[in-house]
mmCIF file of C-alpha atoms and ligand atoms in Angstrom:
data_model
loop_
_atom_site.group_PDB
_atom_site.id
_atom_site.type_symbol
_atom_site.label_atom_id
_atom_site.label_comp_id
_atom_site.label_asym_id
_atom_site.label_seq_id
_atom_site.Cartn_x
_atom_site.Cartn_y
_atom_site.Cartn_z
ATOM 1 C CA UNK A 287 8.416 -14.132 -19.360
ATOM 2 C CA UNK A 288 6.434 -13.423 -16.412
ATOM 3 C CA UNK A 289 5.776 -11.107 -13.392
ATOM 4 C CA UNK A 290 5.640 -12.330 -9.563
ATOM 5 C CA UNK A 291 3.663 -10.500 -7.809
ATOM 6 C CA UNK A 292 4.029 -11.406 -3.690
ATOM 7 C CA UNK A 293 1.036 -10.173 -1.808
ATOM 8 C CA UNK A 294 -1.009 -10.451 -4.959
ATOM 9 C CA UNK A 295 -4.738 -11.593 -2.874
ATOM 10 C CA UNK A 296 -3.990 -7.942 -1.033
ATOM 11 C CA UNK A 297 -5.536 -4.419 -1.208
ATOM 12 C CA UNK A 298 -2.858 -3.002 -3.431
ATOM 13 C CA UNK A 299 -1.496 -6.110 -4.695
ATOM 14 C CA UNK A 300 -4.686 -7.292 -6.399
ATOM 15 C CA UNK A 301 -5.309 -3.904 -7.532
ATOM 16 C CA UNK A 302 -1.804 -4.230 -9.356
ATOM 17 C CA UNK A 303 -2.173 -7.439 -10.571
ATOM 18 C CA UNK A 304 -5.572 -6.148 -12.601
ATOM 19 C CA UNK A 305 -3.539 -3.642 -13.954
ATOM 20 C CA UNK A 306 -0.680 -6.442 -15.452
ATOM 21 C CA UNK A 307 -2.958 -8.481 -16.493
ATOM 22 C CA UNK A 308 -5.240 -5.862 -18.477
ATOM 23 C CA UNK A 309 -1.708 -4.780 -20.073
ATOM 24 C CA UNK A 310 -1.592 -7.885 -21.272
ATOM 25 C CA UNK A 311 1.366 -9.125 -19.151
ATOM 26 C CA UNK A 312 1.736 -12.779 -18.191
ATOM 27 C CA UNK A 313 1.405 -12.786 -14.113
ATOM 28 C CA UNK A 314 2.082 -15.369 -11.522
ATOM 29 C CA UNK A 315 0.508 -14.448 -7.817
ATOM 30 C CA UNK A 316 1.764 -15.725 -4.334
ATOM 31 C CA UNK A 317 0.315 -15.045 -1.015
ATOM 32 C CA UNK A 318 -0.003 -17.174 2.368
ATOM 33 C CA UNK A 319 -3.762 -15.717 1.914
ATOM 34 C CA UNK A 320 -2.866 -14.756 5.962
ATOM 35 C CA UNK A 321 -4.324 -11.510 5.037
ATOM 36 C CA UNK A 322 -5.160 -11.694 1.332
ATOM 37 C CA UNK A 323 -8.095 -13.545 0.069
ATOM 38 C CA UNK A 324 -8.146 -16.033 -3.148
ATOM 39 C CA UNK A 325 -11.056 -14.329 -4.623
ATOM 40 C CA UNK A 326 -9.158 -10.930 -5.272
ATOM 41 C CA UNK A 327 -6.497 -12.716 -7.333
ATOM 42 C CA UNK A 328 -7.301 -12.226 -11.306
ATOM 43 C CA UNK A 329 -8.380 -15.588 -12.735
ATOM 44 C CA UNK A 330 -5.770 -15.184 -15.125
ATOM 45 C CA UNK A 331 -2.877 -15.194 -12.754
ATOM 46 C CA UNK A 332 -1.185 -18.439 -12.213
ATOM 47 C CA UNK A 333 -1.780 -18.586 -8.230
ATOM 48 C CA UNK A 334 0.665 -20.102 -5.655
ATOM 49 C CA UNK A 335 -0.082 -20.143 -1.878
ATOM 50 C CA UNK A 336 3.056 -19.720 -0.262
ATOM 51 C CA UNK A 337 4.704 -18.096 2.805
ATOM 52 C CA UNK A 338 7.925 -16.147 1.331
ATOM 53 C CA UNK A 339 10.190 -17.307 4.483
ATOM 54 C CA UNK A 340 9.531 -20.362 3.190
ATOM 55 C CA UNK A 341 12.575 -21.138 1.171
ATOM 56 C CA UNK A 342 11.649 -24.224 -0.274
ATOM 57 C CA UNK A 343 8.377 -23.033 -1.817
ATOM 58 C CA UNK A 344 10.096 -19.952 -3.432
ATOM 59 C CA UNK A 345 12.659 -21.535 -5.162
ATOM 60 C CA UNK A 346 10.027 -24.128 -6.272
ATOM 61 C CA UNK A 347 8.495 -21.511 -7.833
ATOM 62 C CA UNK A 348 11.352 -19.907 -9.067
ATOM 63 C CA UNK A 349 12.665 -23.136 -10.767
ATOM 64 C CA UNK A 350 9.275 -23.631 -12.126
ATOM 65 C CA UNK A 351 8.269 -20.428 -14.054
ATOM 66 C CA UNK A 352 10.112 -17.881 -16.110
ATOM 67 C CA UNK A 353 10.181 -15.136 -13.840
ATOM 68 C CA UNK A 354 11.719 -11.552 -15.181
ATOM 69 C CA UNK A 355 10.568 -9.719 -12.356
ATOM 70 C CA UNK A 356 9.063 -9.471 -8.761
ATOM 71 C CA UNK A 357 6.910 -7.183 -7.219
ATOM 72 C CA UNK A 358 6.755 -7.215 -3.347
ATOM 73 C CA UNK A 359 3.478 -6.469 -1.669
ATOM 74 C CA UNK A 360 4.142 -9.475 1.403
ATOM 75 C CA UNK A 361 4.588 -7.836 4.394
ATOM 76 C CA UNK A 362 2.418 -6.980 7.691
ATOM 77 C CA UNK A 363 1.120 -3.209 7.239
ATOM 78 C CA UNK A 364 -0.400 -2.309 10.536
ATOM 79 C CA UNK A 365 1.240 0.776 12.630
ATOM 80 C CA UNK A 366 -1.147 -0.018 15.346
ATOM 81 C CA UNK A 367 -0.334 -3.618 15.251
ATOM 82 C CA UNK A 368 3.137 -3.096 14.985
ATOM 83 C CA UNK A 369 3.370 -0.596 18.043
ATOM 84 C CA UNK A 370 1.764 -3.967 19.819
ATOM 85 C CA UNK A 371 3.976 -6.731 18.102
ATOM 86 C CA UNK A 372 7.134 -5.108 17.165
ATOM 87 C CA UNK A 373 8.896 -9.043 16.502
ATOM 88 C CA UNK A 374 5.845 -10.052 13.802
ATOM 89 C CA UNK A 375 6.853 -7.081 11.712
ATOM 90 C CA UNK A 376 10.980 -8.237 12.082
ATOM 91 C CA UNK A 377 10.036 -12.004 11.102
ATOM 92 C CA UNK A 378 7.262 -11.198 8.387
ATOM 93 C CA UNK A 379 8.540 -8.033 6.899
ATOM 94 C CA UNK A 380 12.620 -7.987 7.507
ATOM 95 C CA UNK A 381 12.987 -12.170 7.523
ATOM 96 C CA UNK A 382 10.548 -12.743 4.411
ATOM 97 C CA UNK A 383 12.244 -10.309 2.658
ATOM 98 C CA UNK A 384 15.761 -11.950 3.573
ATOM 99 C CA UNK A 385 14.490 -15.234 2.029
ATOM 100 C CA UNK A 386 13.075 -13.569 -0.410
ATOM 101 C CA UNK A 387 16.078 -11.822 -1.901
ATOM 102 C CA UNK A 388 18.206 -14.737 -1.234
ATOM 103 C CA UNK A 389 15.770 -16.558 -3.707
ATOM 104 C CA UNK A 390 16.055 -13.830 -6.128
ATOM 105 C CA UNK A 391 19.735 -13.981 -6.204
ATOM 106 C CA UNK A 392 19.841 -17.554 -6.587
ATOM 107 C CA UNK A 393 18.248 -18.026 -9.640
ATOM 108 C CA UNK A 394 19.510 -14.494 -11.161
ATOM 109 C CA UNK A 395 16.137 -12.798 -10.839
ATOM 110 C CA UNK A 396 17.411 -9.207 -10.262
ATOM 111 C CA UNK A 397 14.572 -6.853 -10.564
ATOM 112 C CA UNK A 398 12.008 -5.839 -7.663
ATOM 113 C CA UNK A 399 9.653 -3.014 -7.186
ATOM 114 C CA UNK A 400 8.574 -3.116 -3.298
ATOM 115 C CA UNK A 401 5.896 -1.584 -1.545
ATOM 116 C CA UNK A 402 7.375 1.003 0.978
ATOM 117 C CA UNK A 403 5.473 3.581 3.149
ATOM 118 C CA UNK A 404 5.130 7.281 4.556
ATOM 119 C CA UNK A 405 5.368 5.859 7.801
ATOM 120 C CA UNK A 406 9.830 5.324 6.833
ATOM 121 C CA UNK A 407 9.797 9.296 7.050
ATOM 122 C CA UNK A 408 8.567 9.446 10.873
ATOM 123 C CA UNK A 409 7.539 12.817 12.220
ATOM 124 C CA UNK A 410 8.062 15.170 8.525
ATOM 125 C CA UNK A 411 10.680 18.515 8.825
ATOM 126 C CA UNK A 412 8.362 20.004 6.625
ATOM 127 C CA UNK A 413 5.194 19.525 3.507
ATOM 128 C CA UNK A 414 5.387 18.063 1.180
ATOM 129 C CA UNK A 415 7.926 15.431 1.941
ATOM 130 C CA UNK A 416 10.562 14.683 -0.222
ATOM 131 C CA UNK A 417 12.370 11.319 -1.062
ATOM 132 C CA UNK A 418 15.860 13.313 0.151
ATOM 133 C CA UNK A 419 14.021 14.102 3.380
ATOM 134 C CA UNK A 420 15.261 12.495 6.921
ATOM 135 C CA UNK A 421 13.501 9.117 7.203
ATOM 136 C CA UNK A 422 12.850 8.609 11.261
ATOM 137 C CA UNK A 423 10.446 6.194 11.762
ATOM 138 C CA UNK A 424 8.117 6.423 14.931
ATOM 139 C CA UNK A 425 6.821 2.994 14.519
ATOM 140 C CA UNK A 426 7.849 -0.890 14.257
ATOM 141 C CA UNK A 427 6.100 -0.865 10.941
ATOM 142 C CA UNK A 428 7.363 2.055 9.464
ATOM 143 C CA UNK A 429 11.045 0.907 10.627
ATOM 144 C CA UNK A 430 10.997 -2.626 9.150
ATOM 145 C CA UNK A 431 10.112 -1.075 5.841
ATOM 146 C CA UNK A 432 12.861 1.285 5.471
ATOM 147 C CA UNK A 433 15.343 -1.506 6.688
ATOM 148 C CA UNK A 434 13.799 -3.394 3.696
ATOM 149 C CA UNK A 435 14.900 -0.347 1.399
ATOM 150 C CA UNK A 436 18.269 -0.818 3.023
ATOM 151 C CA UNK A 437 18.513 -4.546 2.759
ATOM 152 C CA UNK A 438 18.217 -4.134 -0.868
ATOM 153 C CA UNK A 439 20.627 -1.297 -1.401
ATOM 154 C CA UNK A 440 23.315 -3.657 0.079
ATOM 155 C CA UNK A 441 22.172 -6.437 -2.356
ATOM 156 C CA UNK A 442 22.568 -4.008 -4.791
ATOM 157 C CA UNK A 443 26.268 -3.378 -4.215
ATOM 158 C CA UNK A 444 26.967 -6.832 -3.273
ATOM 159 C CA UNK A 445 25.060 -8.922 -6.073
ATOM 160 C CA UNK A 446 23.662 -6.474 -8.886
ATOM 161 C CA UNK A 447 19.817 -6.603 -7.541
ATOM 162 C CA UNK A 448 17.967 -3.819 -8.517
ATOM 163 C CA UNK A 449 15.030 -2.399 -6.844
ATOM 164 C CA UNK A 450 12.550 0.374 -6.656
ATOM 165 C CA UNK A 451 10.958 1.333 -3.701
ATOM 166 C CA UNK A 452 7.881 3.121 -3.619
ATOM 167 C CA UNK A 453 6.727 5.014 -0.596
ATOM 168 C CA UNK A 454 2.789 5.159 -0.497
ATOM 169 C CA UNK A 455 0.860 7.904 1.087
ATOM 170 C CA UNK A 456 -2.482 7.016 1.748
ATOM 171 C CA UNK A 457 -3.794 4.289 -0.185
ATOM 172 C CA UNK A 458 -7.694 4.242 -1.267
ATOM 173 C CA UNK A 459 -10.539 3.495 -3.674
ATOM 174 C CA UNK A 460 -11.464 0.322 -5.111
ATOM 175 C CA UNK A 461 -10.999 -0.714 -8.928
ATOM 176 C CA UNK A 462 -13.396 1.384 -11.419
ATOM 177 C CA UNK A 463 -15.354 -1.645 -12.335
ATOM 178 C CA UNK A 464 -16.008 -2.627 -8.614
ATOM 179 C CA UNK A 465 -14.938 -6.013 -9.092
ATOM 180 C CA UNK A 466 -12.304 -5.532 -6.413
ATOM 181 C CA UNK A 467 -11.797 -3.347 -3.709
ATOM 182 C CA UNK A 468 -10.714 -3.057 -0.061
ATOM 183 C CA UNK A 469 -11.016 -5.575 2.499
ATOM 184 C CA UNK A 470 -9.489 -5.187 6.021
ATOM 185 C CA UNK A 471 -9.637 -7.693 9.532
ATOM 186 C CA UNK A 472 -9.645 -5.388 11.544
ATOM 187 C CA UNK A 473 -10.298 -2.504 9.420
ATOM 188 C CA UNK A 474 -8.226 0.268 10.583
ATOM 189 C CA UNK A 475 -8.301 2.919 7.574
ATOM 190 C CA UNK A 476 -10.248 6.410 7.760
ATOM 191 C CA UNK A 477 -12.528 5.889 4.329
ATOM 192 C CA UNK A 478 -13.612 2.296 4.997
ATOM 193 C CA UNK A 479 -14.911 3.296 8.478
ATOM 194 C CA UNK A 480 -16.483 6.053 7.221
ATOM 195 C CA UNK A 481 -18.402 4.023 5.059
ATOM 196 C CA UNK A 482 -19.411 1.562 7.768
ATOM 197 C CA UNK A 483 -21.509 4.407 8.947
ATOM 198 C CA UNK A 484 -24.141 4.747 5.394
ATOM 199 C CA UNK A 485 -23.574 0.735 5.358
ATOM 200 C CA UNK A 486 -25.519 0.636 8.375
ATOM 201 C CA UNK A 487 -22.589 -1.364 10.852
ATOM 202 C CA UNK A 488 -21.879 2.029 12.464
ATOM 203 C CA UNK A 489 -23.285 4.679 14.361
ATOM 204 C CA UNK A 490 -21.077 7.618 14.047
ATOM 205 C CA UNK A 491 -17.512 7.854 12.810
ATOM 206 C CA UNK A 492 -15.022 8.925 15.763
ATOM 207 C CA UNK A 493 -12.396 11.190 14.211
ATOM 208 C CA UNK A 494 -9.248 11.140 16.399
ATOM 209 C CA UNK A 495 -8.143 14.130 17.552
ATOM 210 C CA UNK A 496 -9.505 17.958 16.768
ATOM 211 C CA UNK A 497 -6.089 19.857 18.487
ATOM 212 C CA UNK A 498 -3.876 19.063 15.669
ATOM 213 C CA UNK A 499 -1.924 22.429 14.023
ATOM 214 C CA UNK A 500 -4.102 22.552 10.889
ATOM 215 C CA UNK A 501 -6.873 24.278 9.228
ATOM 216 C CA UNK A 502 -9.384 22.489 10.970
ATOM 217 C CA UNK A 503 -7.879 21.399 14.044
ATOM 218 C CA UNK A 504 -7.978 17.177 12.285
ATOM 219 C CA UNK A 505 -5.048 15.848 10.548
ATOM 220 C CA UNK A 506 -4.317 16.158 7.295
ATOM 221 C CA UNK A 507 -3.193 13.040 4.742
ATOM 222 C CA UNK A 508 -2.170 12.689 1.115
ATOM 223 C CA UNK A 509 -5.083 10.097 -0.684
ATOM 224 C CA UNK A 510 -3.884 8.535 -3.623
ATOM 225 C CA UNK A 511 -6.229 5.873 -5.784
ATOM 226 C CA UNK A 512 -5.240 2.191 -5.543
ATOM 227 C CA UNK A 513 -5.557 2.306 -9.526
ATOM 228 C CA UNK A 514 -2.834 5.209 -9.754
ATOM 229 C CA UNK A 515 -0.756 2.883 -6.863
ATOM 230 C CA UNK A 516 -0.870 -0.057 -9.246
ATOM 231 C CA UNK A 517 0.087 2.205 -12.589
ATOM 232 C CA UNK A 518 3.157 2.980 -10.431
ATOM 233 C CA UNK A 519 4.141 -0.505 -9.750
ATOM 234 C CA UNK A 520 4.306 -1.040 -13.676
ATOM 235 C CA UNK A 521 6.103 1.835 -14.385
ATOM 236 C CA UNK A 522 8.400 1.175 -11.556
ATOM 237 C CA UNK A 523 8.950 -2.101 -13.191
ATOM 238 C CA UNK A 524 9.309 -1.251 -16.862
ATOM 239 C CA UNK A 525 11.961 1.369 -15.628
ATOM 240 C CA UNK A 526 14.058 -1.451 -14.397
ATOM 241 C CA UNK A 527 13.545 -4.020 -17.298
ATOM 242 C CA UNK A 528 14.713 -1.009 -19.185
ATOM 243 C CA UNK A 529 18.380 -0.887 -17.292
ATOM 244 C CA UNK A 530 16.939 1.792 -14.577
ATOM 245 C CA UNK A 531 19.342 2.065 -11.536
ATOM 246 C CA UNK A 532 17.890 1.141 -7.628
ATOM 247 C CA UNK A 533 15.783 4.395 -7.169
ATOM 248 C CA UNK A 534 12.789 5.401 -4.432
ATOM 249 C CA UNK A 535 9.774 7.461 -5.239
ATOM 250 C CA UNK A 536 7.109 9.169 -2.659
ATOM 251 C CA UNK A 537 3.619 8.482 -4.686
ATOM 252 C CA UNK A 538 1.029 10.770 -3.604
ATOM 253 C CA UNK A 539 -1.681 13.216 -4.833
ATOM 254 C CA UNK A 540 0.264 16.235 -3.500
ATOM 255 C CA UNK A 541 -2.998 17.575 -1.563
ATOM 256 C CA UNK A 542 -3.619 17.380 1.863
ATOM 257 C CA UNK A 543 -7.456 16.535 3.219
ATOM 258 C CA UNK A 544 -8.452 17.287 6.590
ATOM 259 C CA UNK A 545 -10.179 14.047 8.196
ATOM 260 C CA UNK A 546 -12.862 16.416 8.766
ATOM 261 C CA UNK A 547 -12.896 16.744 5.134
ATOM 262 C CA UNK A 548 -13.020 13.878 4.027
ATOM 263 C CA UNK A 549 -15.824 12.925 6.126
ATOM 264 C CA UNK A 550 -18.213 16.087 4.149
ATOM 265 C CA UNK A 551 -16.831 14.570 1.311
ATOM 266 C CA UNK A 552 -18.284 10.745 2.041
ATOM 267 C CA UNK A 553 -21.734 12.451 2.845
ATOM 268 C CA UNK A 554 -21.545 14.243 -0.668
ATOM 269 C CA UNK A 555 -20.803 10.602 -2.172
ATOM 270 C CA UNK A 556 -23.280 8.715 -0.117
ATOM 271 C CA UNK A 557 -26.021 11.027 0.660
ATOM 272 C CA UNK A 558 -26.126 9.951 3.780
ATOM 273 C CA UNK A 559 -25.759 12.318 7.087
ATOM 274 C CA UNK A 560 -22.871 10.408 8.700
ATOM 275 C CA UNK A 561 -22.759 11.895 12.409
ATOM 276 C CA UNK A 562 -19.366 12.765 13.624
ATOM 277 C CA UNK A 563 -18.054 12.343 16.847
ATOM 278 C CA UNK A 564 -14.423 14.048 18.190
ATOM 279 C CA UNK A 565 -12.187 11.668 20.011
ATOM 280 C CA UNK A 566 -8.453 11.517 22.011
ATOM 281 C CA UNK A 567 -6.202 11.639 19.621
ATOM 282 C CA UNK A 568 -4.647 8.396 18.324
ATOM 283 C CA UNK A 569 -0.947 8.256 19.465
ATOM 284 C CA UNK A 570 1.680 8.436 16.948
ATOM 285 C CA UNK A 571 -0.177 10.331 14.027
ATOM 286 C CA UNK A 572 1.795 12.838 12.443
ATOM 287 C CA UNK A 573 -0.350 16.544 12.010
ATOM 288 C CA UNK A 574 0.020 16.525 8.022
ATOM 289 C CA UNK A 575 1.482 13.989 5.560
ATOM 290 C CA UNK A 576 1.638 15.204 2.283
ATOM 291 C CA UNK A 577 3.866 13.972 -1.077
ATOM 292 C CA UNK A 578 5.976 16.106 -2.907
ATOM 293 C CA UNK A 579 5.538 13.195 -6.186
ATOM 294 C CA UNK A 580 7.345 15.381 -8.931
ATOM 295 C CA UNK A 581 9.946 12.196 -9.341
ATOM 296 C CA UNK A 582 7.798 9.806 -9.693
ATOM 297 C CA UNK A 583 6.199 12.548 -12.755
ATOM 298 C CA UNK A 584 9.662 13.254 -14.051
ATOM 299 C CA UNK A 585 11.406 10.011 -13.699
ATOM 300 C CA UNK A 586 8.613 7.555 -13.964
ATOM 301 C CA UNK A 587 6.342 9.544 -16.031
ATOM 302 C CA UNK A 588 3.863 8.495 -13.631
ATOM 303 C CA UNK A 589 0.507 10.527 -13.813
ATOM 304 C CA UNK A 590 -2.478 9.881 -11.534
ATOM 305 C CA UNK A 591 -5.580 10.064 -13.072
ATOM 306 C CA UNK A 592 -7.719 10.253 -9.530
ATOM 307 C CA UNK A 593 -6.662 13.093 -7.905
ATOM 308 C CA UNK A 594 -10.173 14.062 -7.423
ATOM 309 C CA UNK A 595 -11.387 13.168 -3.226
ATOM 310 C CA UNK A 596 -15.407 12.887 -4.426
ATOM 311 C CA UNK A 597 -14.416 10.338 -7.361
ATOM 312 C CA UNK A 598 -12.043 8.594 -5.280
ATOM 313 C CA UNK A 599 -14.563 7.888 -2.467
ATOM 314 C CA UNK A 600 -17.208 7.047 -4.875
ATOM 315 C CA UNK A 601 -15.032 4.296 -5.934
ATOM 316 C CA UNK A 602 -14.650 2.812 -2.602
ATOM 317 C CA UNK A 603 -18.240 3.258 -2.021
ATOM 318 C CA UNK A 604 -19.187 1.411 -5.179
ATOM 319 C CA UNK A 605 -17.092 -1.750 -3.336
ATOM 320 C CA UNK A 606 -18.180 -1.372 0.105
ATOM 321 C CA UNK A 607 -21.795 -0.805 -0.862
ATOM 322 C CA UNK A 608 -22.075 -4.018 -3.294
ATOM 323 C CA UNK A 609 -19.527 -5.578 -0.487
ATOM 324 C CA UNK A 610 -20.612 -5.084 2.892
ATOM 325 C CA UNK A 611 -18.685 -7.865 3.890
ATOM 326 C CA UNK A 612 -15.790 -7.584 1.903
ATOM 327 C CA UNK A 613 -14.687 -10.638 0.071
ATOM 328 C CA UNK A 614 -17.716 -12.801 1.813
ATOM 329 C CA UNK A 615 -20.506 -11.636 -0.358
HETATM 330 N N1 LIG B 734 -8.745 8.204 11.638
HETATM 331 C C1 LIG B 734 -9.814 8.619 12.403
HETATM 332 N N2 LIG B 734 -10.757 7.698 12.742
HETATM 333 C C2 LIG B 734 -10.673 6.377 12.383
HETATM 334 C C3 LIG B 734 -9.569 5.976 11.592
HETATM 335 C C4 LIG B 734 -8.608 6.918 11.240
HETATM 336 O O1 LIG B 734 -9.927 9.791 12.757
HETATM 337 O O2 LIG B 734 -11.562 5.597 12.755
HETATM 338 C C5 LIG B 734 -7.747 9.220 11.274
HETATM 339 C C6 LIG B 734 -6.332 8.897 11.731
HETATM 340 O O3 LIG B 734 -6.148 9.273 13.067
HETATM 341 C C7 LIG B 734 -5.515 9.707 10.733
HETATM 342 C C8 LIG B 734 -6.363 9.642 9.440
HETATM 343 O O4 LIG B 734 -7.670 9.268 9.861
HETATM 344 O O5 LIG B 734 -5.449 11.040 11.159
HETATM 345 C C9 LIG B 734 -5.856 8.581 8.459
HETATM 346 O O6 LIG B 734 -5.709 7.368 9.178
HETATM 347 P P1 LIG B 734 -5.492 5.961 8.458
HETATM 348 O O7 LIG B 734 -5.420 4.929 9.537
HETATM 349 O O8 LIG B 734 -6.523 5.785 7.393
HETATM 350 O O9 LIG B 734 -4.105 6.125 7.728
HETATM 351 P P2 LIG B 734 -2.698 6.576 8.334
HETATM 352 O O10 LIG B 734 -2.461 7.965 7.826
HETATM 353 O O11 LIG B 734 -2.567 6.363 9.777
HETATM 354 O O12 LIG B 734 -1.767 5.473 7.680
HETATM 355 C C10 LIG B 734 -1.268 5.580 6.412
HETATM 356 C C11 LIG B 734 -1.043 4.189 5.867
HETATM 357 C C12 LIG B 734 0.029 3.487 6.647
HETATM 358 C C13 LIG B 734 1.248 4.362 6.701
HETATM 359 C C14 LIG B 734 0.914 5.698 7.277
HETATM 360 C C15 LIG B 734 2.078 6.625 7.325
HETATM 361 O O13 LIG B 734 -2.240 3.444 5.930
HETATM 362 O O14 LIG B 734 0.354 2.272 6.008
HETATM 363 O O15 LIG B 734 -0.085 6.306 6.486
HETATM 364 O O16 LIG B 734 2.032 7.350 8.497
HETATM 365 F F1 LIG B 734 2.169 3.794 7.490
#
């Protein structure tokens, strides 16, 4: 039997599908390649380009391979973009998901491990966050994620469908072997625009804000390896194949880095001087996001093997170096 993967030609979805595939599982991708691009999906995944609000195409699929379980990367994943085009995010992320599960249910696929965010939790009560914490969200993005979660806890109790949702912190690095990586349009993310700078296709890197309540005066985030993401996903899965019940798990590194921080940690990597330069703040950043992950250890028996900043980084410099162009070159 096989694995769907939705959002496969992602960031994290690739990532995960190299992971499947080099566990020797049988994988079949889809992806509207809207933000994904054909030449991250593993030649060894059967690939289908497909919208998931597109009803038709799904079942299709569904009626055509021997699917045991899905894992759901497809959505929009911009907080910016959202704050701009709140109704995108409902269609994409809430709708696709609809016709998604509808799908699902239809053919008696009952298994899904979705991609869900630090952004459900909002402004956090306190560090590090835990899964029991208030979830608040202070953006479109962040909002039509955790109504995902709760779309599929009522398609739980109404049809059986069991799901995990896993709530990424901040997602980084680019597979070991630097045959994938990251590849944003617009880029928005703190380590790929650092790396613009020793690329050459930027001056300085603008760090937003240097007023925020923390060591250093820049905000502080959780970075967790792409790699360590994608071990999650297969975990997640394997717990449900095994008869787990509908759970959610923060996946983090537990450790807070200042931007500042992680900026003298990309000159370590790259050698390179990278000038700084202090900026407004960006609205709706939280001061410090940080995972409490000790479910995801206990229950999962999840354990990342990058929690290291300097061998993260060099990972993503590896990519970005070999790729200034992302999936162009
Ligand atoms: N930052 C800069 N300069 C830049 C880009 C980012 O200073 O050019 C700062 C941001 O202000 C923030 C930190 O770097 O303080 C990290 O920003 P990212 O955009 O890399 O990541 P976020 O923490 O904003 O976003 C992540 C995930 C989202 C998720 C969110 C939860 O990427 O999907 O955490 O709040 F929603």
């Amino acid at each position: 039997m096989a694995i769907l993967v939705l959002g496969g030609a992602g960031y994290i979805g690739s990532h995960t599908v190299y992971e499947l595939i080099g566990a020797g599982r049988d994988v079949v991708v889809a992806d509207n390649l809207v933000t994904g691009f054909r030449k991250a999906v593993h030649p060894k995944a059967r690939f289908y380009e497909l919208d998931i609000r597109d009803r038709k195409a799904l079942d299709a699929l569904f009626e055509r391979e021997n699917i045991e379980g899905v894992i759901h990367f497809a959505a929009s994943s911009q907080v910016g973009e959202s704050m701009k085009d709140p109704l995108k995010y409902y269609d994409n992320n809430l709708w696709g998901t609809n016709c998604l599960l509808e799908s699902m249910v239809a053919h008696n696929v009952k298994k899904i491990v979705f991609s869900s965010t630090a952004a459900t939790y909002g402004l956090p009560e306190k560090t590090p966050i835990l899964e029991t914490d208030r979830t608040s969200p202070i953006n479109p993005y962040g909002e039509t994620k955790l109504a995902m979660e709760k779309m599929m806890r009522w398609t739980d109790l109404a049809c059986g469908l069991k799901y995990v949702a896993l709530r990424y912190f901040n997602a980084c690095g680019a597979h070991p072997d630097g045959v994938i990586g990251e590849a944003h349009d617009p880029e928005t993310h703190l380590i790929p625009i650092i790396l613009q700078v020793p690329n050459g296709q930027r001056e300085f890197i603008g760090i937003f804000g240097g007023d925020y309540n923390t060591k250093d005066g820049t905000c502080v985030r959780d970075y967790i390896h792409v790699t360590d993401l994608a071990q999650a996903h297969i975990l997640a899965l394997d717990y449900l194949l095994a008869g787990g019940e509908s759970n959610t798990f923060n996946l983090g590194n537990g450790v807070g880095f200042t931007n500042k921080e992680v900026v003298e940690t990309a000159r370590r990597v790259t050698g390179h001087p990278i000038p700084e330069k202090l900026l407004d703040r960006r609205p709706g950043d939280p001061d410090i996001l940080v995972a409490s992950s000790e479910k995801a250890k206990s229950v999962l028996g999840w354990s990342p093997k990058y929690a290291d900043l300097e061998t993260i980084i060099s990972t993503a410099w590896n990519w970005h170096r070999t790729h200034p162009h992302g999936y162009a070159d």
